[in-house]
Coordinates of N, CA, C and O in Angstrom, one line a residue:
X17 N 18.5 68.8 33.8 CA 18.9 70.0 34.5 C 20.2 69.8 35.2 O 20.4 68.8 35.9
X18 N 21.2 70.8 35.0 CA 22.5 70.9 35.7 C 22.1 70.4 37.4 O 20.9 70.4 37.8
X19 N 22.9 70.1 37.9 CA 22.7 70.0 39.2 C 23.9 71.2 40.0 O 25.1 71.3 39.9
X20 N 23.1 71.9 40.6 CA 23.8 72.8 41.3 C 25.0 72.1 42.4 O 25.0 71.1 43.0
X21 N 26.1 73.2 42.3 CA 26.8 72.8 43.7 C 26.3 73.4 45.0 O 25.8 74.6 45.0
X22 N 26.2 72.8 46.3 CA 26.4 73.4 47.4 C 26.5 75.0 47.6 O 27.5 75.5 46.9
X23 N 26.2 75.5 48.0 CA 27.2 77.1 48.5 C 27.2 77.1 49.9 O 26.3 76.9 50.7
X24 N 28.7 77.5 50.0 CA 29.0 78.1 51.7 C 28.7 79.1 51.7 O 28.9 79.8 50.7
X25 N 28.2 79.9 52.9 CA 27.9 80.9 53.3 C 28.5 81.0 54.4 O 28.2 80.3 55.3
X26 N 29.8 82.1 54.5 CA 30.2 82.5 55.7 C 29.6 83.5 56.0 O 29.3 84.4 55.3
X27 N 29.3 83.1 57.9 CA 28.5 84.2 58.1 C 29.1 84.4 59.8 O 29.2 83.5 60.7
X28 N 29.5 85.7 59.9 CA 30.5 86.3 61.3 C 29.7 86.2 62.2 O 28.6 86.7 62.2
X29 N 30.2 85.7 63.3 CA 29.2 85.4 64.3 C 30.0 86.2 65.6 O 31.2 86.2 65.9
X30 N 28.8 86.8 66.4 CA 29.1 88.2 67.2 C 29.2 86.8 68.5 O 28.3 86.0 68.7
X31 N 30.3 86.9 69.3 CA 30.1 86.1 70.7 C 30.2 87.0 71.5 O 31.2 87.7 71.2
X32 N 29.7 87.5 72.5 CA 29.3 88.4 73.4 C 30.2 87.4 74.9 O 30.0 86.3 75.2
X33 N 31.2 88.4 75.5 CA 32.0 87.4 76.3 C 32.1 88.3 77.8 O 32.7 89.3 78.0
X34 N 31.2 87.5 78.9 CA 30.5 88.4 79.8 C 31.9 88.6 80.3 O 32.8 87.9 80.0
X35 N 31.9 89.6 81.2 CA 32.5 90.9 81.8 C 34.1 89.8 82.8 O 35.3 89.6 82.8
X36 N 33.0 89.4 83.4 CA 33.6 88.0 84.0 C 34.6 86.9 83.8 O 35.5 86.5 84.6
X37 N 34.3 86.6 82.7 CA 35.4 85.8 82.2 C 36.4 86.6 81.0 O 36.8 86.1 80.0
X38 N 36.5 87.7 81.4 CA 37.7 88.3 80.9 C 38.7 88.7 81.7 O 39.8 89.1 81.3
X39 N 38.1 88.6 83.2 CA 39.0 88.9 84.4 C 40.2 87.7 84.3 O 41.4 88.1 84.5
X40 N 40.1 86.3 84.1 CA 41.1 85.7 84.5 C 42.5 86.1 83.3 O 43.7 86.0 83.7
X41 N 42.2 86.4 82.1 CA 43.1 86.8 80.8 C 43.6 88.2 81.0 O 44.4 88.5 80.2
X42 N 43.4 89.1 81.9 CA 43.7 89.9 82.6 C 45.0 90.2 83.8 O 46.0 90.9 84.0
X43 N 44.3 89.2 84.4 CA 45.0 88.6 85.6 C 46.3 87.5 85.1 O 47.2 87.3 85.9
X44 N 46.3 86.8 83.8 CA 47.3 86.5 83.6 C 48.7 87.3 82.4 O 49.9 87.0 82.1
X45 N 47.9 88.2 82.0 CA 48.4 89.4 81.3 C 49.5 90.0 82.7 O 50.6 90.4 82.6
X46 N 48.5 90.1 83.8 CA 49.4 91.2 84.6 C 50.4 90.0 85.7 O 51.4 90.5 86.3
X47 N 50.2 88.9 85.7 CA 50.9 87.9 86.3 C 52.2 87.6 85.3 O 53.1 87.0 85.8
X48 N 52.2 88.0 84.1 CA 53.5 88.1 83.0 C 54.0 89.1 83.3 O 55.2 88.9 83.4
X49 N 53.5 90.8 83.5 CA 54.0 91.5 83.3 C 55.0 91.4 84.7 O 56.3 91.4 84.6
X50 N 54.1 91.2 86.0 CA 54.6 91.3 87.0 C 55.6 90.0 87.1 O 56.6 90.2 87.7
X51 N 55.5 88.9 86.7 CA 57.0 88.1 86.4 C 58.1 88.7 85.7 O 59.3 88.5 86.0
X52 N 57.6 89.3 85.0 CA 58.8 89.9 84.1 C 59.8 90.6 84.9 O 60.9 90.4 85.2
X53 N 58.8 91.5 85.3 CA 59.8 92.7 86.6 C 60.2 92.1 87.4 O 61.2 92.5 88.0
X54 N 59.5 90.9 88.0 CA 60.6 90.1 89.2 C 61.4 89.4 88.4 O 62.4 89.0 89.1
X55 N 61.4 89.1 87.2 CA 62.7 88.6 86.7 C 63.8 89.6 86.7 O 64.9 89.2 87.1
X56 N 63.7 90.7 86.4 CA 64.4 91.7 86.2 C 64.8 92.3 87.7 O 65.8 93.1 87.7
X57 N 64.4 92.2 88.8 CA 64.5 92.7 89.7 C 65.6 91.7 89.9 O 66.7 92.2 90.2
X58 N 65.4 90.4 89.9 CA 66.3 89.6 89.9 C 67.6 89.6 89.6 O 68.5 89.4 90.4
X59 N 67.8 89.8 88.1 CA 68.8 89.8 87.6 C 70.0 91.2 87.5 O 71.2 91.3 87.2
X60 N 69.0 91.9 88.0 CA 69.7 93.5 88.9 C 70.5 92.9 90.2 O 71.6 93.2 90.5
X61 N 69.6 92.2 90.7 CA 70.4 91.5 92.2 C 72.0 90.8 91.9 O 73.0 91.0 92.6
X62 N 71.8 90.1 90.8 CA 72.1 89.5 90.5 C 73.7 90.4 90.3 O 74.8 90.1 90.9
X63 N 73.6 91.3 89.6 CA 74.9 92.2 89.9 C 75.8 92.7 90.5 O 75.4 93.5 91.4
X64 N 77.2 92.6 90.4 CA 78.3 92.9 91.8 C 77.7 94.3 91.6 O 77.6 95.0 90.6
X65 N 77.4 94.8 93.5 CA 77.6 96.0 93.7 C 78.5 96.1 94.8 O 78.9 95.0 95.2
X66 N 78.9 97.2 95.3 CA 79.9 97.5 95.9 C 79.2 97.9 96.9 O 78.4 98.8 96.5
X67 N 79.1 97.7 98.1 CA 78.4 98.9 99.2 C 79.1 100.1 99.2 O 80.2 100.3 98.6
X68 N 78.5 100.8 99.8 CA 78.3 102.5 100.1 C 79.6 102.4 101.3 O 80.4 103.4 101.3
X69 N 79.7 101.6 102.0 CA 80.7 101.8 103.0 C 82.3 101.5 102.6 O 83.3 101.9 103.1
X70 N 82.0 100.5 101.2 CA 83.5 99.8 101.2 C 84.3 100.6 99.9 O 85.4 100.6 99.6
X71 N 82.7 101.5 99.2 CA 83.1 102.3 98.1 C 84.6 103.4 97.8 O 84.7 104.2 98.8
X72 N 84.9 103.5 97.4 CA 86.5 104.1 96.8 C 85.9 105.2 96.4 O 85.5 105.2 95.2
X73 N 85.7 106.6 97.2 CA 85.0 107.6 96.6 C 85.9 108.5 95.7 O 85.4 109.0 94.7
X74 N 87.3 108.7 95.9 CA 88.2 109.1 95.3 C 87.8 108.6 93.6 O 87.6 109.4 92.7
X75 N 87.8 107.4 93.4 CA 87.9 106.6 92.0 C 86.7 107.1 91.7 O 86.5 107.8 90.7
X76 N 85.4 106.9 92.7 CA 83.8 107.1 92.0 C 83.7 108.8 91.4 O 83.1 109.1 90.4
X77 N 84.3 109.5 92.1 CA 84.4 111.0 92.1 C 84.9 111.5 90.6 O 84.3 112.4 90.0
X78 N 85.7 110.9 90.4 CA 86.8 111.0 89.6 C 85.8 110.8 87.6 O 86.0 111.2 86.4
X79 N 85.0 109.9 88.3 CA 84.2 109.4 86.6 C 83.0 110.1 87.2 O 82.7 110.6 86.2
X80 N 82.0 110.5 88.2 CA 81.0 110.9 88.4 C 80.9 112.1 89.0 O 79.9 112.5 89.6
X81 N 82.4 113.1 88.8 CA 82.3 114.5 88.8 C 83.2 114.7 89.1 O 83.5 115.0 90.3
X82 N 84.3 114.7 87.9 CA 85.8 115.5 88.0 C 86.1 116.9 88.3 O 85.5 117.8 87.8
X83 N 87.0 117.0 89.0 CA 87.4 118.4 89.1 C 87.2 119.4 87.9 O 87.4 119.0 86.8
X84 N 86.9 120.6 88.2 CA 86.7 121.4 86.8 C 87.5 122.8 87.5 O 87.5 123.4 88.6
X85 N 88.2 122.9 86.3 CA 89.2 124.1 86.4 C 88.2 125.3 87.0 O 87.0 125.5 86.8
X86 N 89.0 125.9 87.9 CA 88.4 127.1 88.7 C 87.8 126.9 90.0 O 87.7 127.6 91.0
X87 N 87.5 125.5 89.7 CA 86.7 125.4 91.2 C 87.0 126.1 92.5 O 88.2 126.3 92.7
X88 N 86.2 126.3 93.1 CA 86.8 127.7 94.5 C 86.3 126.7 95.7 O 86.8 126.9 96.8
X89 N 85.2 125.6 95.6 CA 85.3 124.8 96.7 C 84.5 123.3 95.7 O 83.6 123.2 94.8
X90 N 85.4 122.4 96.6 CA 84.4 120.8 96.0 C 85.2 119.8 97.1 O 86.3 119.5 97.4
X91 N 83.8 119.4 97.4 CA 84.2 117.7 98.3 C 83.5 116.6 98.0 O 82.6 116.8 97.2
X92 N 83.5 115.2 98.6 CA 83.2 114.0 98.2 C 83.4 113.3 99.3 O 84.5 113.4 100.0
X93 N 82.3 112.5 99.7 CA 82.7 111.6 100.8 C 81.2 110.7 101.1 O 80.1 110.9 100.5
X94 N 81.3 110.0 101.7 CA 80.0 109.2 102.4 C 78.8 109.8 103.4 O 79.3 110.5 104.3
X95 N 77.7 109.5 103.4 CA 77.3 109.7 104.6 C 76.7 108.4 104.9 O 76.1 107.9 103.9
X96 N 76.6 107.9 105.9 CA 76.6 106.6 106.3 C 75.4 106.9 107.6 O 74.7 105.9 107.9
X97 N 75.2 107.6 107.9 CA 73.8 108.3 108.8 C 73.0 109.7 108.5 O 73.3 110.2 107.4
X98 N 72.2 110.3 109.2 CA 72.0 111.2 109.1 C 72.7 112.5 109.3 O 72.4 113.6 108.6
X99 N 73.2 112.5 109.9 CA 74.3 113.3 109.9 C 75.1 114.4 109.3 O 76.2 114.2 108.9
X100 N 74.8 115.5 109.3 CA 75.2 116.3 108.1 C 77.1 116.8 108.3 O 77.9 117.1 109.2
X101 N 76.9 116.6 107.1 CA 78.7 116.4 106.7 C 79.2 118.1 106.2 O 79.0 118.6 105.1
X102 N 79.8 118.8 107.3 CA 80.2 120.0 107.0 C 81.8 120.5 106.1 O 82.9 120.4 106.6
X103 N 81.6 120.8 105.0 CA 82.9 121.3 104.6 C 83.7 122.4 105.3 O 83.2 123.4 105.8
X104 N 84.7 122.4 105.2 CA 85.5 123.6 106.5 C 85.0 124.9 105.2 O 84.8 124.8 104.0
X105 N 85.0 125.9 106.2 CA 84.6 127.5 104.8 C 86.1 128.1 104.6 O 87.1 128.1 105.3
X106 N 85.5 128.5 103.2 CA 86.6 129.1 101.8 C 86.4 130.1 101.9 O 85.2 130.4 101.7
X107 N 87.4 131.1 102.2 CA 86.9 132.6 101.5 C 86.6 132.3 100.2 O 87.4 131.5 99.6
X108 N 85.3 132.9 99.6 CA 84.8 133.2 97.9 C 84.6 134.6 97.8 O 84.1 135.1 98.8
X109 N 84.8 135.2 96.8 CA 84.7 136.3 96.3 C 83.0 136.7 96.2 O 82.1 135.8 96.2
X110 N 82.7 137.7 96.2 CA 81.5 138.0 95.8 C 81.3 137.8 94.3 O 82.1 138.0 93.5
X111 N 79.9 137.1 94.1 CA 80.1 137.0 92.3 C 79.1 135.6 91.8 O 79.2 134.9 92.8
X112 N 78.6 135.3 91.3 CA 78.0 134.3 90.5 C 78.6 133.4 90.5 O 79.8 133.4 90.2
X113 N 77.7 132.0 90.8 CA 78.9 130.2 91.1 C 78.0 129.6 90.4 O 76.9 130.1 90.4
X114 N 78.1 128.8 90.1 CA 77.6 127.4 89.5 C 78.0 125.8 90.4 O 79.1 125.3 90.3
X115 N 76.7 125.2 91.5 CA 77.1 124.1 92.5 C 76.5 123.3 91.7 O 75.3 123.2 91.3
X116 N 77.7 122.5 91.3 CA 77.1 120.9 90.8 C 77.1 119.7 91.9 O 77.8 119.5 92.9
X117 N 76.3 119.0 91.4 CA 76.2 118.5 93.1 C 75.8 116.6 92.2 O 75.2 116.7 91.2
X118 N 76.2 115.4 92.8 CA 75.7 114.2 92.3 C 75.7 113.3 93.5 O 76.2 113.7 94.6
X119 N 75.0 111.9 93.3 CA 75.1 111.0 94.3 C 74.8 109.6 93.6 O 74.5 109.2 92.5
X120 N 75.0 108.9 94.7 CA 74.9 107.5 94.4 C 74.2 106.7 95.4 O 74.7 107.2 96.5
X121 N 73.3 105.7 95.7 CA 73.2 104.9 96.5 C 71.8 104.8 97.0 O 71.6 104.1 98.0
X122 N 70.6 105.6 96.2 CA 69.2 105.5 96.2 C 69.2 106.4 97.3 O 69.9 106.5 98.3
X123 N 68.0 107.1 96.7 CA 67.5 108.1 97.6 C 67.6 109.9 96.9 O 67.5 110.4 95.8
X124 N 67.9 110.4 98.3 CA 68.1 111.8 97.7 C 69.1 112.7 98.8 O 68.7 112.6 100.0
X125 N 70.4 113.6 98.6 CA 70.8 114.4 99.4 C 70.5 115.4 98.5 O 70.2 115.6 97.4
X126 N 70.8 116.3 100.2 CA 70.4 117.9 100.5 C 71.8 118.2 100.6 O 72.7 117.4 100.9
X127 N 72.1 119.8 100.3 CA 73.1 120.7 100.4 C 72.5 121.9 100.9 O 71.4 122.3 100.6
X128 N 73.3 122.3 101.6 CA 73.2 124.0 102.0 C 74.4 124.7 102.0 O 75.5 124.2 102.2
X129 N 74.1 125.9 101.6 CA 75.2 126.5 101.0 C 74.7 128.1 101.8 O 73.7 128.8 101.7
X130 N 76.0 128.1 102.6 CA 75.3 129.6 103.6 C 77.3 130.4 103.4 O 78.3 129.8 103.3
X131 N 76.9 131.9 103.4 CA 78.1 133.0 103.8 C 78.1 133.1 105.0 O 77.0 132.9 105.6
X132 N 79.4 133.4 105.8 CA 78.9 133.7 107.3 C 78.0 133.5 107.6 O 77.2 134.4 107.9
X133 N 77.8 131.9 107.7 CA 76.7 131.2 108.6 C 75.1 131.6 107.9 O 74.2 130.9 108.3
X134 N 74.9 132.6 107.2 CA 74.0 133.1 106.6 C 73.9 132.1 105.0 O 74.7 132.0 104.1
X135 N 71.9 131.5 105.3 CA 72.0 130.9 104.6 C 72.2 131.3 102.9 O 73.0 132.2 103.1
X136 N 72.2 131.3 102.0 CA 72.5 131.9 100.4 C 71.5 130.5 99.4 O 71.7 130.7 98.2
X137 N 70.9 129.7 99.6 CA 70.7 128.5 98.8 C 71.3 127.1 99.0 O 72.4 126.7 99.4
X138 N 69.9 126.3 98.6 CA 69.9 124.9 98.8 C 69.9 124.6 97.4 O 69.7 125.3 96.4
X139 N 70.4 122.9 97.6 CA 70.1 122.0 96.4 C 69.9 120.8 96.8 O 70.2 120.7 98.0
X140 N 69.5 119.7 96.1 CA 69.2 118.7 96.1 C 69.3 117.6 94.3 O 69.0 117.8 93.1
X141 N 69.8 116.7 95.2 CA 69.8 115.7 93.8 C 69.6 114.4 94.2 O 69.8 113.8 95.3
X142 N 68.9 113.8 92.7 CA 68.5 112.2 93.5 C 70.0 111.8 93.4 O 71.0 112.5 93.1
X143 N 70.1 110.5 93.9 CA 71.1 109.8 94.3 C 70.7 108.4 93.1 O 70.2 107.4 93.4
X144 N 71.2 108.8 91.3 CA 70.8 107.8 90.8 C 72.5 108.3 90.0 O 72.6 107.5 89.1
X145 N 73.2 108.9 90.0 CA 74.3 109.4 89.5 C 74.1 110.4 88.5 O 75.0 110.7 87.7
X146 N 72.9 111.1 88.7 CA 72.6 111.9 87.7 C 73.1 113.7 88.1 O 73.4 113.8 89.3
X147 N 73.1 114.6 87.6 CA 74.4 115.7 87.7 C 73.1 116.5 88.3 O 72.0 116.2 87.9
X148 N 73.2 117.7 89.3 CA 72.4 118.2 89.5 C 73.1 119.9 89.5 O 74.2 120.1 90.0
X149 N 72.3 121.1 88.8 CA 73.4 122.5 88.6 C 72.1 123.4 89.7 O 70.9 123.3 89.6
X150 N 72.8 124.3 90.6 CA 72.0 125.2 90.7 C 72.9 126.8 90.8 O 74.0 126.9 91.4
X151 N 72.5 127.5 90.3 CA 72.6 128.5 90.1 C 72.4 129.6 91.8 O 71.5 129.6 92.5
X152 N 73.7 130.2 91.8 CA 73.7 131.1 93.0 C 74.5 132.1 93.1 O 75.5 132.1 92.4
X153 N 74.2 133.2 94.0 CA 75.2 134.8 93.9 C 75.7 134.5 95.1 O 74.9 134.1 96.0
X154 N 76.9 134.6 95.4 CA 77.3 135.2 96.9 C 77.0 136.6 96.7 O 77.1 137.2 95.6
X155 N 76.4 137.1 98.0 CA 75.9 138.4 97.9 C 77.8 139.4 98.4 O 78.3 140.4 98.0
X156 N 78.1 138.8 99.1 CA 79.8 139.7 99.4 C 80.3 138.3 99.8 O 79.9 137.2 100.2
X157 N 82.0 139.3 99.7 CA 82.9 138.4 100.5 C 82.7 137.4 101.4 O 82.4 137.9 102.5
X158 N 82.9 136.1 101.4 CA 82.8 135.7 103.0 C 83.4 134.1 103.4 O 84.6 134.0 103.6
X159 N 83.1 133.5 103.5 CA 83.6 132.1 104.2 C 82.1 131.3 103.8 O 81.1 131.3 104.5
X160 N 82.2 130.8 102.6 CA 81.2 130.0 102.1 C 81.2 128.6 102.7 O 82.3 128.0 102.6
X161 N 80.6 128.1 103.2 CA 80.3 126.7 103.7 C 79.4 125.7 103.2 O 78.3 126.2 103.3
X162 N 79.4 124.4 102.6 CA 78.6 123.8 102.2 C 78.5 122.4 102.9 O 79.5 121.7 103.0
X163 N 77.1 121.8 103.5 CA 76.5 121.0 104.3 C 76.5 120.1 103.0 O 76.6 120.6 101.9
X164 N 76.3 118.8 103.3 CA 75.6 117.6 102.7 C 75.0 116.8 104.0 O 75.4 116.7 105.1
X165 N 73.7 116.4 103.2 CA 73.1 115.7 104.6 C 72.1 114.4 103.6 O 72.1 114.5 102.4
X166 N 71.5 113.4 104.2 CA 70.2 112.9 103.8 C 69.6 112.1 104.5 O 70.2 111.9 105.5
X167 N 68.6 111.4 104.4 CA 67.5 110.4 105.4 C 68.1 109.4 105.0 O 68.5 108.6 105.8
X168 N 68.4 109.1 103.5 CA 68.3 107.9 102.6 C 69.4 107.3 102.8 O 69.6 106.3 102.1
X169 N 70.3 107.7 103.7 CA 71.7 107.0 104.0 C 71.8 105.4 104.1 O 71.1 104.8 104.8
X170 N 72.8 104.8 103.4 CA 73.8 105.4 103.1 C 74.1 105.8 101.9 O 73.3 105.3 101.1
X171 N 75.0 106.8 101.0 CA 74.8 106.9 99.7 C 76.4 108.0 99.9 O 76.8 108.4 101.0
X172 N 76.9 108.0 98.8 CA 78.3 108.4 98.3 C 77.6 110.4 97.4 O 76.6 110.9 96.8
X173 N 78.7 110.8 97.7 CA 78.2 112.4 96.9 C 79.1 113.1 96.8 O 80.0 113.0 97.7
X174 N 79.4 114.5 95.4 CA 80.4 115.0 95.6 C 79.7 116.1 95.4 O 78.5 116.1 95.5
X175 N 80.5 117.3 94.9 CA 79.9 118.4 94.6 C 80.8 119.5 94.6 O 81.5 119.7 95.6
X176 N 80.9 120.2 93.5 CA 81.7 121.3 93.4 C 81.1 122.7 92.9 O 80.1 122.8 92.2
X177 N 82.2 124.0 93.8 CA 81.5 125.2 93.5 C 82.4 126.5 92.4 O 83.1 127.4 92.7
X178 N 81.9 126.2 90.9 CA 82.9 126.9 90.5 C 82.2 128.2 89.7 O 81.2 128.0 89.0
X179 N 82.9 129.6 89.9 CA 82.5 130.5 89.1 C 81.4 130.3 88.0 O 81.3 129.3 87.4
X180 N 80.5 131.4 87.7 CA 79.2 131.4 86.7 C 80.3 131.9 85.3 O 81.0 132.9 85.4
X181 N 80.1 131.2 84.2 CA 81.0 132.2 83.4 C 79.6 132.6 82.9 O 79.5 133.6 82.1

């Protein structure tokens, strides 16, 4: 009689892996993730920035919200406290504007935008250099005024008010 070979039998075997000891593979999952972002927070540090005080708002203005033809009122400057930063008022026409408004320096400013002292609309934009538009009517003629203010000081901001086409 032949002599048989051996046979392997693979057979899958279920390991049941209590609740418990999946906590430390967890905890070192989130001990990478959380290194990672302190690496990264690091290496953000790591980068020349300019303070908010020593900043060249003219230059930052210039790439982070150039003048645009028509404009009827626009300024740029720092606020370094809480403090709200008044623009002197423009006679504007009665009529439909478009306020673009940006910032820099973490956080968030506020704008107000009033006719003879009478308020007309706010806006707000984060302070990440991103563009913020709000739409508004002067209801008549008058001496438009626009405030900048914020908590988050210090931080750089410009903003201009030009006709809705």
């Amino acid at each position: 009689m032949a002599e048989r070979s051996p046979v392997m039998l693979r057979v899958a075997a279920v390991v049941r892996v209590p609740a418990a000891s999946r906590v430390p593979a967890v905890l070192r999952f989130l001990k990478t993730a959380a290194g990672t972002g302190a690496l990264l927070l690091v290496l953000a540090g790591c980068s020349p920035m300019v303070s908010i005080e020593n900043a060249d708002v003219p230059a930052w203005k210039a790439t982070a919200l150039p003048s645009a033809p028509g404009s009827v009122l626009e300024d740029a400057g720092k606020i370094l406290n809480r403090d709200r930063i008044i623009q002197d008022a423009v006679t504007v026409p009665a009529g439909r504007y478009v306020l673009t408004v940006t910032c820099e320096g973490g956080g968030k400013a506020f704008f107000a935008v009033s006719v003879d002292g009478k308020p007309i609309a706010d806006a707000g934009a984060a302070c990440n250099g991103s563009r913020e538009i709000t739409k508004l009517t002067v209801p008549q003629a008058g001496a438009v005024e626009i405030s900048a203010s914020s908590v988050d000081a210090p931080l750089i901001y410009a903003y201009q008010l030009v006709p809705a086409k």
